[in-house]
PDB file of C-alpha atoms in Angstrom:
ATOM      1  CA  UNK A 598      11.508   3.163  19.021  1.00 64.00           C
ATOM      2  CA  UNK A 599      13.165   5.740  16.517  1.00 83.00           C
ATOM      3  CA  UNK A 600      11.187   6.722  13.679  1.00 94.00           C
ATOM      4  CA  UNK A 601      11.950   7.798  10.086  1.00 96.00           C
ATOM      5  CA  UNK A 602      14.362  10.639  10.311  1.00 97.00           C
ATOM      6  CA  UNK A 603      14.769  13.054   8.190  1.00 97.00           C
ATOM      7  CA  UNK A 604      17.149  16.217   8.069  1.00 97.00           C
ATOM      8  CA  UNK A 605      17.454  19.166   7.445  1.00 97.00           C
ATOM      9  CA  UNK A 606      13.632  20.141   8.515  1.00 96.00           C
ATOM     10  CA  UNK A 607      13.857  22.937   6.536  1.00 97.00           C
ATOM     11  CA  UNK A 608      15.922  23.954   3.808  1.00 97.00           C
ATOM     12  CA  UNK A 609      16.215  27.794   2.057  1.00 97.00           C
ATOM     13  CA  UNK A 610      18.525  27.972  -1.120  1.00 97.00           C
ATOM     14  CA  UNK A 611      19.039  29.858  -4.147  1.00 97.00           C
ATOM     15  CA  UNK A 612      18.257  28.312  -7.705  1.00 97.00           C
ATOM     16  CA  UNK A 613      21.224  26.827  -9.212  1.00 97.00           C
ATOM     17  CA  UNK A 614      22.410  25.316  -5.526  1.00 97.00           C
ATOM     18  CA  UNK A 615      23.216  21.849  -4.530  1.00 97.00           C
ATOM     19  CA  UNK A 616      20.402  20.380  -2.563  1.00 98.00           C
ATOM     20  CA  UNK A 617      20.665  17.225   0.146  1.00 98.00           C
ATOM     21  CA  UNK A 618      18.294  15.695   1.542  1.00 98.00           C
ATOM     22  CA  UNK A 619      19.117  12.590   4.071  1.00 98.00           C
ATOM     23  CA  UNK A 620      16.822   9.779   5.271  1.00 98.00           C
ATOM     24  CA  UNK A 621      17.754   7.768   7.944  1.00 98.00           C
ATOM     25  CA  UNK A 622      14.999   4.422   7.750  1.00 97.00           C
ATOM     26  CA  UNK A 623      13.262   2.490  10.792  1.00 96.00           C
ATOM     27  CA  UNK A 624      16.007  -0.220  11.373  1.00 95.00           C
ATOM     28  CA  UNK A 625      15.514  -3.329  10.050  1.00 93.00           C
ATOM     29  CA  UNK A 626      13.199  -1.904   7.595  1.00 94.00           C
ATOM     30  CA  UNK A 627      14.445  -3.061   3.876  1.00 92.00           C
ATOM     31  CA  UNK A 628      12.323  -0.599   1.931  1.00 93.00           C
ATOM     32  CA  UNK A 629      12.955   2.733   1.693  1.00 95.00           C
ATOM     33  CA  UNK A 630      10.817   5.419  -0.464  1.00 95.00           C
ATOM     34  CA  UNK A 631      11.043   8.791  -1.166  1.00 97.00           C
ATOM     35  CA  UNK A 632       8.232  11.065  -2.030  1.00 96.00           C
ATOM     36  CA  UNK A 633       7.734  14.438  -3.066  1.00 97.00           C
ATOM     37  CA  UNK A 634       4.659  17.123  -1.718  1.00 96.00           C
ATOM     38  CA  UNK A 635       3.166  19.766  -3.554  1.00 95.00           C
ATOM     39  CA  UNK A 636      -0.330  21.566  -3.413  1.00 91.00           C
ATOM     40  CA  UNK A 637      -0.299  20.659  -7.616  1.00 91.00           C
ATOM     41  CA  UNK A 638       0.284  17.214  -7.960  1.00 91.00           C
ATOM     42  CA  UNK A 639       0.067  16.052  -3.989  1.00 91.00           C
ATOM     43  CA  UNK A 640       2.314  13.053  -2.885  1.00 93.00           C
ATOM     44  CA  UNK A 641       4.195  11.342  -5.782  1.00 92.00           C
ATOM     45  CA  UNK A 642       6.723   8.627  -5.229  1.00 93.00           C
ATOM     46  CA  UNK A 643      10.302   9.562  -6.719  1.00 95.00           C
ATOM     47  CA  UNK A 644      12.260   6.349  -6.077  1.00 95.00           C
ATOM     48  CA  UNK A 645      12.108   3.597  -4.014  1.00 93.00           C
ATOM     49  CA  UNK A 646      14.938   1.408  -2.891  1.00 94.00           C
ATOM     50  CA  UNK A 647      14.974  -2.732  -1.380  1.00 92.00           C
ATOM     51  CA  UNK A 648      17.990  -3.604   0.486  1.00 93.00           C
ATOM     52  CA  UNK A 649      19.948  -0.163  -0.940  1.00 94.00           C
ATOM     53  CA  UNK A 650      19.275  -1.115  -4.343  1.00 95.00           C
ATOM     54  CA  UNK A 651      17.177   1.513  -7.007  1.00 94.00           C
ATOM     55  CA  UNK A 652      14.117  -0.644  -7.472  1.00 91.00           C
ATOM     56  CA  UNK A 653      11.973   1.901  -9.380  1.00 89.00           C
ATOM     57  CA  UNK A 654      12.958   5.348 -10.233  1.00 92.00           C
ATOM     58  CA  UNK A 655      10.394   6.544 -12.811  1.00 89.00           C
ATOM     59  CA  UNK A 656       8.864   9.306 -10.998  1.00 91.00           C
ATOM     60  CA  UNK A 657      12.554  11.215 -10.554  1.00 94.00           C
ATOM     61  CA  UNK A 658      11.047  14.097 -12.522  1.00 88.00           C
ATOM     62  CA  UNK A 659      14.594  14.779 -14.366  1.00 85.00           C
ATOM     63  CA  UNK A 660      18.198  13.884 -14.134  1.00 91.00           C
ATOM     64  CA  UNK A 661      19.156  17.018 -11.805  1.00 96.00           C
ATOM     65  CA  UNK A 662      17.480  14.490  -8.812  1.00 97.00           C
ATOM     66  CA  UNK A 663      19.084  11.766  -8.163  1.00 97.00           C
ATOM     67  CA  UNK A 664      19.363   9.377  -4.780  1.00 98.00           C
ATOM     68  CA  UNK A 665      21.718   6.887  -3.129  1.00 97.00           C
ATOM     69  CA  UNK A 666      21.359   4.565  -0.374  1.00 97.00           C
ATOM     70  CA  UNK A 667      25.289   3.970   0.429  1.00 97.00           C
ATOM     71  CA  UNK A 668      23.751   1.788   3.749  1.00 95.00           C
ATOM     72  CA  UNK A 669      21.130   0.346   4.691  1.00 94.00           C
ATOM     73  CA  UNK A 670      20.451   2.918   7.567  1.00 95.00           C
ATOM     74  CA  UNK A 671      20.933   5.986   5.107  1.00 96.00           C
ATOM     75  CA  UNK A 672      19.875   7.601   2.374  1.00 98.00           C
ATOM     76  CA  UNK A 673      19.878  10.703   0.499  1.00 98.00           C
ATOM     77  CA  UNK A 674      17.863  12.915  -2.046  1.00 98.00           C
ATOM     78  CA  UNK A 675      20.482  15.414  -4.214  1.00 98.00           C
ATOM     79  CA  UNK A 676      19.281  18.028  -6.890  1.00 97.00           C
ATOM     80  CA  UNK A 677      21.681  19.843  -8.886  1.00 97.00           C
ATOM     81  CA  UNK A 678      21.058  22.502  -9.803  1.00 96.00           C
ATOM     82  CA  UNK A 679      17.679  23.347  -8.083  1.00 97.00           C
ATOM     83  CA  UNK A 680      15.085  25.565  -9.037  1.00 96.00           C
ATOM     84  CA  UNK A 681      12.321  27.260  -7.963  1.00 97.00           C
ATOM     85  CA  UNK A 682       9.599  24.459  -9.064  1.00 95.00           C
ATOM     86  CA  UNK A 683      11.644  22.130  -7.010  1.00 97.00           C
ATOM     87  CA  UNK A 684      10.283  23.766  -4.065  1.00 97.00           C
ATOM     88  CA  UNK A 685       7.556  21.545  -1.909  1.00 97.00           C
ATOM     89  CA  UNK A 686       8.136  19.013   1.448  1.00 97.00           C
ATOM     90  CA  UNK A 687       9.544  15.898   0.706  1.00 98.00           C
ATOM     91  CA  UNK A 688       9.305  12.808   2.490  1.00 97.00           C
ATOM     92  CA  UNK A 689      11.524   9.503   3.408  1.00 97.00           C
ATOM     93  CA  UNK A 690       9.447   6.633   4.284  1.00 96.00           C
ATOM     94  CA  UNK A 691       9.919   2.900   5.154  1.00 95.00           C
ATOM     95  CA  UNK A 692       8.597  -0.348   5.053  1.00 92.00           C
ATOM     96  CA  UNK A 693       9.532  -3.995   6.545  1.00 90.00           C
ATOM     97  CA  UNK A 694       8.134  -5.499   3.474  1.00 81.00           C
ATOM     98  CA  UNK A 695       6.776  -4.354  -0.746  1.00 75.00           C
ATOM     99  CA  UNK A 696       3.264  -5.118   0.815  1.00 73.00           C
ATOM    100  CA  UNK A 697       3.688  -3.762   4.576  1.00 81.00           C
ATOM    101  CA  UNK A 698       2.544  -0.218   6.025  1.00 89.00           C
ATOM    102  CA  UNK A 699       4.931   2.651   4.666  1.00 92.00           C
ATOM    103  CA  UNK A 700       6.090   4.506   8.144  1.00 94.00           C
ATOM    104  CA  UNK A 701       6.750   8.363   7.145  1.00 95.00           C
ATOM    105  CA  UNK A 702       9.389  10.940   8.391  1.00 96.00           C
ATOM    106  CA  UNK A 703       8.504  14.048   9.499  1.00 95.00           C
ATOM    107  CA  UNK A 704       9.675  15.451   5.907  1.00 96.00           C
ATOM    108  CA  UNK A 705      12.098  18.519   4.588  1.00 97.00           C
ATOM    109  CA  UNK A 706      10.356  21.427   3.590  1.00 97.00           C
ATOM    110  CA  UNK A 707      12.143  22.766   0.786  1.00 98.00           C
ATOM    111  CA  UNK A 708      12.485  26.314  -0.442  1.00 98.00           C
ATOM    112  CA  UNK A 709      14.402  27.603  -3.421  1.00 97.00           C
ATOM    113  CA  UNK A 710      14.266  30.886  -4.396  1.00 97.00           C
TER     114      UNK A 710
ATOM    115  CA  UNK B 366      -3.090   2.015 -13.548  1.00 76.00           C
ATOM    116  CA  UNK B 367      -4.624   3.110  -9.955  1.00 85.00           C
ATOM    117  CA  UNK B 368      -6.532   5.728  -8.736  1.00 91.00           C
ATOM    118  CA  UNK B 369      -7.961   7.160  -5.548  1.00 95.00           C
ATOM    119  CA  UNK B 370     -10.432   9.914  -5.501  1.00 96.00           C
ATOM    120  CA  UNK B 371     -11.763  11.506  -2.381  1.00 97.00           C
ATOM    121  CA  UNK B 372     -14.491  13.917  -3.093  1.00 95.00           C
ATOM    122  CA  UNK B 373     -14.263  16.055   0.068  1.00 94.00           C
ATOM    123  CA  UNK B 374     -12.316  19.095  -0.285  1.00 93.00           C
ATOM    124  CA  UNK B 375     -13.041  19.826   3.158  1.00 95.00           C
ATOM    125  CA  UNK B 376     -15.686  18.960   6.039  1.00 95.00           C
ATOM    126  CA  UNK B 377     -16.333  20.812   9.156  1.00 96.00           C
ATOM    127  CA  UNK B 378     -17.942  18.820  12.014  1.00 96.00           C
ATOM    128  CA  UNK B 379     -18.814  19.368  15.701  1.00 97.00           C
ATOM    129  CA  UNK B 380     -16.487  17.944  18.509  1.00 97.00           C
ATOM    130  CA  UNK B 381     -17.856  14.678  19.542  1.00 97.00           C
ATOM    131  CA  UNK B 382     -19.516  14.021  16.544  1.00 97.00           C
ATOM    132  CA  UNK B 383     -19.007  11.043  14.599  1.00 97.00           C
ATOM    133  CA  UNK B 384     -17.115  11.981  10.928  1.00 97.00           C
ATOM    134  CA  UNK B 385     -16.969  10.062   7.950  1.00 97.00           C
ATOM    135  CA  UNK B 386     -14.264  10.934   5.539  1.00 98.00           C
ATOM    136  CA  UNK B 387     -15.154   9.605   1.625  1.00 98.00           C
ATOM    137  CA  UNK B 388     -12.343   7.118  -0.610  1.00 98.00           C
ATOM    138  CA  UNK B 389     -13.055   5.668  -3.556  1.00 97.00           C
ATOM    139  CA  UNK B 390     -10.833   3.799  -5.556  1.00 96.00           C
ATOM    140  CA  UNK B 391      -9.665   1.814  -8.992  1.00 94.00           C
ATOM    141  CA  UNK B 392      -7.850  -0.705 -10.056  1.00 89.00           C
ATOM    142  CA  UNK B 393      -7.781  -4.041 -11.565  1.00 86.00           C
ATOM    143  CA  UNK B 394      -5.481  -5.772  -9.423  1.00 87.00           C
ATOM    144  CA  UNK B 395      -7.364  -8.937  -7.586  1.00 87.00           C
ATOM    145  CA  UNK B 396      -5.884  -8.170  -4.319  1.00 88.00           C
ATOM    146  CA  UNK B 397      -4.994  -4.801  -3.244  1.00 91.00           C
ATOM    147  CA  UNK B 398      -3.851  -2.921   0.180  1.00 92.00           C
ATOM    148  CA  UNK B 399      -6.091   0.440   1.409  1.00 95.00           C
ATOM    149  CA  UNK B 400      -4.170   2.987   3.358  1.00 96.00           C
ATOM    150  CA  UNK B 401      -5.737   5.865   5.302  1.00 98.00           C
ATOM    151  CA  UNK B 402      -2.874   8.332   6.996  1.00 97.00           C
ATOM    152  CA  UNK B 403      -3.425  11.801   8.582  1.00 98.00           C
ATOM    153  CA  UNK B 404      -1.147  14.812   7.638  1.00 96.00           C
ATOM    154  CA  UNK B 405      -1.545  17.809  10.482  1.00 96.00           C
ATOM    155  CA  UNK B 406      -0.472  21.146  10.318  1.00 93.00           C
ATOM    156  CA  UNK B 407       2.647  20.311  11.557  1.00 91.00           C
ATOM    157  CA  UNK B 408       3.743  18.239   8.371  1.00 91.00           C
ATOM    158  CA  UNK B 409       4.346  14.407   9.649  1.00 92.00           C
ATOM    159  CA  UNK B 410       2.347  11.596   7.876  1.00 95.00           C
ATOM    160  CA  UNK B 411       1.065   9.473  10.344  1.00 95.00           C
ATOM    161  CA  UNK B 412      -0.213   5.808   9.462  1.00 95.00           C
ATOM    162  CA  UNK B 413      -3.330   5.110  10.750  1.00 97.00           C
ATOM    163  CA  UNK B 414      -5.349   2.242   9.801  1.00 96.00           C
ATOM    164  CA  UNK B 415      -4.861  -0.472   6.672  1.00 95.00           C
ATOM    165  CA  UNK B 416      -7.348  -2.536   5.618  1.00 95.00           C
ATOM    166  CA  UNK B 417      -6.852  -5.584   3.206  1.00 92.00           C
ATOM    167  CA  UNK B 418      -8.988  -6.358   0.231  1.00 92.00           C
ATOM    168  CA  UNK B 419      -9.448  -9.768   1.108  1.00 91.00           C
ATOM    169  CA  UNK B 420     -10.030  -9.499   5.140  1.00 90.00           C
ATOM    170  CA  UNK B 421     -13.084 -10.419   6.075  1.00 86.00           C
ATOM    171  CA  UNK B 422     -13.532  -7.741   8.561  1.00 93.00           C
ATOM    172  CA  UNK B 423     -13.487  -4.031   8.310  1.00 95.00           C
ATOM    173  CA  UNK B 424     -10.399  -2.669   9.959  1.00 95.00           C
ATOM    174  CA  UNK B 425     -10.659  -1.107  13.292  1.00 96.00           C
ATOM    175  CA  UNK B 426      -8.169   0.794  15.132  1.00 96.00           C
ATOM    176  CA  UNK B 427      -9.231   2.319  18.415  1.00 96.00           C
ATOM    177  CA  UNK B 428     -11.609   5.399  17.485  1.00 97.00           C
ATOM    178  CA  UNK B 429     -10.854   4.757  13.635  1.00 98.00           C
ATOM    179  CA  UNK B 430     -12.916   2.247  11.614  1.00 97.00           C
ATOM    180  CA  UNK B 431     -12.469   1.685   8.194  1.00 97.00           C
ATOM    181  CA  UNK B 432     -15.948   1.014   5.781  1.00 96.00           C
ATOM    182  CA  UNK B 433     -15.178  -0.879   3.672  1.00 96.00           C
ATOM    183  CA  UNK B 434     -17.357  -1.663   0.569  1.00 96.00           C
ATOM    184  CA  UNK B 435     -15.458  -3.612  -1.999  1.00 94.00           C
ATOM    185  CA  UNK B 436     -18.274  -4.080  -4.595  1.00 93.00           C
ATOM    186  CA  UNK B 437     -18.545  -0.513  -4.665  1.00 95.00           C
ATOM    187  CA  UNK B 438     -15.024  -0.099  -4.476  1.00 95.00           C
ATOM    188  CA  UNK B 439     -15.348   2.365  -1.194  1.00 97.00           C
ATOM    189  CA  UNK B 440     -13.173   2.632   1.833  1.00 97.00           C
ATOM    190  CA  UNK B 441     -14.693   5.285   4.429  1.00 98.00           C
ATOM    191  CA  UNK B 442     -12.842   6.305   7.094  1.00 98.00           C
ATOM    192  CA  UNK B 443     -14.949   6.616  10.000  1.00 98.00           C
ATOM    193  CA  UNK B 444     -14.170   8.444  13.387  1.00 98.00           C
ATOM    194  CA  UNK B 445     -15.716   8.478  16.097  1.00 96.00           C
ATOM    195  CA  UNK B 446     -16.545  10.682  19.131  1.00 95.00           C
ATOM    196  CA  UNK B 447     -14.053  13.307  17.346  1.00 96.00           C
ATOM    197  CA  UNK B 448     -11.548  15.513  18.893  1.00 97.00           C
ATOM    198  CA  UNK B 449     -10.112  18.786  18.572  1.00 97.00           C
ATOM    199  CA  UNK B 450      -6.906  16.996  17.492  1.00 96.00           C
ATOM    200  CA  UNK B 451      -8.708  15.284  15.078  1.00 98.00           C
ATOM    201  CA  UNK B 452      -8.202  18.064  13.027  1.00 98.00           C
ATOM    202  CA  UNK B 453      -5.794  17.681   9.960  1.00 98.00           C
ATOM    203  CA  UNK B 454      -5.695  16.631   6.186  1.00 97.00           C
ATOM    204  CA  UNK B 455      -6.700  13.141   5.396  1.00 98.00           C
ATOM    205  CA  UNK B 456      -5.338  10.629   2.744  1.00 97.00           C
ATOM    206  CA  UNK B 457      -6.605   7.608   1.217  1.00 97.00           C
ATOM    207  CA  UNK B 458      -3.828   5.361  -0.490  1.00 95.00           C
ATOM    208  CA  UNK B 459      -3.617   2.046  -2.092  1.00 93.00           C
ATOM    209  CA  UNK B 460      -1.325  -0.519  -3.367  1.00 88.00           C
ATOM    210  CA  UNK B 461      -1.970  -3.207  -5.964  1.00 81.00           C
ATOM    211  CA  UNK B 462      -0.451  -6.100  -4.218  1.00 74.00           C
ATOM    212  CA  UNK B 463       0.062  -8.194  -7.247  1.00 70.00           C
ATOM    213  CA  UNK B 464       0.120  -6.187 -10.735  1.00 61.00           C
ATOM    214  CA  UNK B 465       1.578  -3.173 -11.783  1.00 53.00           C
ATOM    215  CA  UNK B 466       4.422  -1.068  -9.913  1.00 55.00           C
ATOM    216  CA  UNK B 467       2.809  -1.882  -6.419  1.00 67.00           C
ATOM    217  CA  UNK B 468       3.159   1.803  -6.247  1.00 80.00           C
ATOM    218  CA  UNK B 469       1.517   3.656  -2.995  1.00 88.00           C
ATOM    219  CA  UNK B 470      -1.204   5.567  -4.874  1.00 91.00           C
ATOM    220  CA  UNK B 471      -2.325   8.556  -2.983  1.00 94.00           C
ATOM    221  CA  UNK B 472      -5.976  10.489  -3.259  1.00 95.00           C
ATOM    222  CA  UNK B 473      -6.200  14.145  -2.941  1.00 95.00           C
ATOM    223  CA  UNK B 474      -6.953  14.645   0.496  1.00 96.00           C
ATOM    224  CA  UNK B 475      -9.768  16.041   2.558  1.00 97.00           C
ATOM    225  CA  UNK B 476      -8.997  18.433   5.420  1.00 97.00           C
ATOM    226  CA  UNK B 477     -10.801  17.848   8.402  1.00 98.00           C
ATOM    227  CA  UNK B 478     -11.582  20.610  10.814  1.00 97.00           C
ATOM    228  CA  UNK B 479     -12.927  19.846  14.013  1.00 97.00           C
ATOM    229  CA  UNK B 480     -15.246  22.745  16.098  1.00 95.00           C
ATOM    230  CA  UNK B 481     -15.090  23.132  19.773  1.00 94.00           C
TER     231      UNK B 481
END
């Protein structure tokens, strides 16, 4: 079975770019959660969507992120404009259920210079 | 609000040896969900043993046990007869299961590094 996948694997861009990230869940999975990686702060949990709807997005550090889930098989993770502290490995998960196992991606290591 | 603290920067133990790898937690939610995943150098999370605060039993899953002490609000995980693969960073996370955002709450990490 297909896991969590994530693209691109790695990403190198200049500050002030347009950033994408794109998450495509375990099917039949109607959680989806994105989460950020950084040596500083460690995993923190952006957003989180049930059934393509925004449940919680109070950890979207500021309004140059933002995140869609058009489908419930995709999903995607913008900044505009980036910037250098935006830099760290983020990660798409997905669960069944709230309550069940989160199943990771194998993340996008971002870089912007 | 949750937290999970893991105390061990780092540990460095003999192949074959048994390894214990420290979680505490907090939280004032009556029932709650205790995550353990491994991160290696190659970057993917992988999930590898949940344990529930109201099972009875401490969760096993093949060489990985989970200790779990819920007065002292503990959840080692335990592995045993370790490997050279065993090697990686490992997290401790929870979930409140009733209260609060039933956010995944992560711990710091230990990094585990397995001798030959």
């Amino acid at each position: 079975d297909a896991g969590v996948i994530q693209s691109p694997r790695h990403e190198v861009t200049e500050m002030g770019q347009e950033v994408t990230l794109r998450c495509k869940p375990i099917s039949g999975h109607d959680y989806l959660f994105w989460y950020r990686q950084t040596m500083m702060r460690g995993l923190e949990l952006l957003i989180y969507f049930n059934n393509n709807v925004p449940i919680d997005d109070s950890g979207m550090p500021e309004d140059r992120f933002s995140a869609k889930m058009p489908n419930a098989s995709f999903s995607t993770l913008k900044i505009q404009p980036s910037e250098p502290r935006d830099s760290a490995v983020y990660f798409c998960a997905s669960s069944q259920h709230l309550k069940e196992t989160q199943y990771f991606g194998p993340g996008t290591r971002l870089l912007v210079l | 609000a949750q937290k999970i603290t893991q105390t061990q920067p780092g540990m460095f133990v003999q192949e074959k040896e048994a390894v214990t790898l420290d979680c505490t937690y907090d939280t004032s939610d009556p029932s709650y969900g205790l995550f353990w995943y491994k991160q290696p150098s190659s970057g993917e999370m992988i999930f590898l043993i949940y344990q529930g605060s109201y099972d009875q039993q401490n969760a096993t899953e093949g060489r990985y046990s989970l200790n779990f002490q819920k007065a002292r609000k503990s959840a080692n995980l335990v592995i045993s007869a370790s490997q050279l693969g065993d090697s990686a960073m490992y997290f401790c996370a929870m979930r409140g299961m009733i209260q609060g955002a039933q956010k995944l709450v992560f711990g710091q990490g230990t990094r585990l590094t397995i001798n030959p």
